[in-house]
Amino acid sequence: MATRRLRALPYAAAGSVLVVGAVVVLSVAFVKVGGRVPVLVVARPVQVGQAIGTDDLKVVDIAPGTLDAVVSADDEAHVVGQPAALPLVAGQVLTRSLIGAGTFPPPGFAVATADLKAGSFPPHLVAGGHVEVVAPASTAGAPAQVVAGSATVTEVSAPSDQGDVVVSVLADADSAKAVGSAQAGTLSLVLLPVGG
């Protein structure tokens, strides 16, 4: 009986090694396929054309494949000092299309301004904010009209004594024309989630 036990031990040990090896392989596969990767995220708003500094960035782990062309945390040294191609907002995952001089506005887009009354925009609106521009309903009981479904704030003026501001937004050319031609004080902004 003792001899059989001694002979069985090496097989048990070999089985343990195989199990441990399989766990290691699976763990490595998980890190490569389903793990999270460190990427650069905007820490505070950056105006278009402004050089990106170290204080403007932070590192966040995201699931791989969440966004295309994200900038790895390892590439921070190559990003610092480069201009922002578009207005950047805090919390935005940095992608390669957001970095560089480029052309502004991009082809197919335009910048329009809107005079907004106090209370018709979020109180902490800053450049880089992703917004929806809406106009009041044309008839009573009808929903508000969306003038620009997706626009990026490029500039916010200092508020007047009444709290009114002038806001510039980047939107597709047709939406920008609609924003720019709207009567002063009639539009409102709805702040959207980053990437929303």
Short mmCIF file of C-alpha atoms in Angstrom, two decimals, residues 35-43 54 56-77 79 91-96 98-99:
data_model
loop_
_atom_site.label_atom_id
_atom_site.label_comp_id
_atom_site.label_asym_id
_atom_site.label_seq_id
_atom_site.Cartn_x
_atom_site.Cartn_y
_atom_site.Cartn_z
CA GLY A 35 -8.51 43.24 -18.24
CA ARG A 36 -8.34 47.01 -18.03
CA VAL A 37 -5.74 49.25 -19.63
CA PRO A 38 -4.44 52.64 -18.43
CA VAL A 39 -5.29 55.55 -20.77
CA LEU A 40 -5.09 59.33 -20.66
CA VAL A 41 -8.18 61.30 -19.66
CA VAL A 42 -8.68 65.08 -19.69
CA ALA A 43 -8.47 66.39 -16.12
CA THR A 54 0.67 67.55 -17.50
CA ASP A 56 -4.53 68.77 -17.92
CA LEU A 57 -4.24 64.97 -17.92
CA LYS A 58 -4.86 62.06 -15.59
CA VAL A 59 -4.67 58.27 -15.95
CA VAL A 60 -7.77 56.08 -15.80
CA ASP A 61 -8.16 52.35 -16.42
CA ILE A 62 -10.76 51.38 -19.02
CA ALA A 63 -11.80 48.13 -20.67
CA PRO A 64 -9.93 47.51 -23.91
CA GLY A 65 -11.94 48.23 -27.04
CA THR A 66 -14.14 50.81 -25.29
CA LEU A 67 -13.05 53.55 -27.70
CA ASP A 68 -10.99 53.66 -30.89
CA ALA A 69 -7.54 55.28 -31.06
CA VAL A 70 -7.30 56.00 -27.32
CA VAL A 71 -4.01 57.40 -26.06
CA SER A 72 -2.16 55.05 -23.73
CA ALA A 73 -0.82 56.37 -20.44
CA ASP A 74 2.64 55.37 -21.69
CA ASP A 75 2.38 58.03 -24.42
CA GLU A 76 1.89 60.98 -22.07
CA ALA A 77 5.31 62.45 -22.90
CA VAL A 79 1.02 64.37 -25.77
CA GLY A 91 -13.51 63.45 -17.94
CA GLN A 92 -13.13 62.98 -21.70
CA VAL A 93 -11.00 60.01 -22.76
CA LEU A 94 -8.19 61.36 -24.93
CA THR A 95 -8.13 60.03 -28.49
CA ARG A 96 -5.60 60.78 -31.21
CA LEU A 98 -8.28 65.34 -30.31
CA ILE A 99 -4.56 66.14 -30.50
#
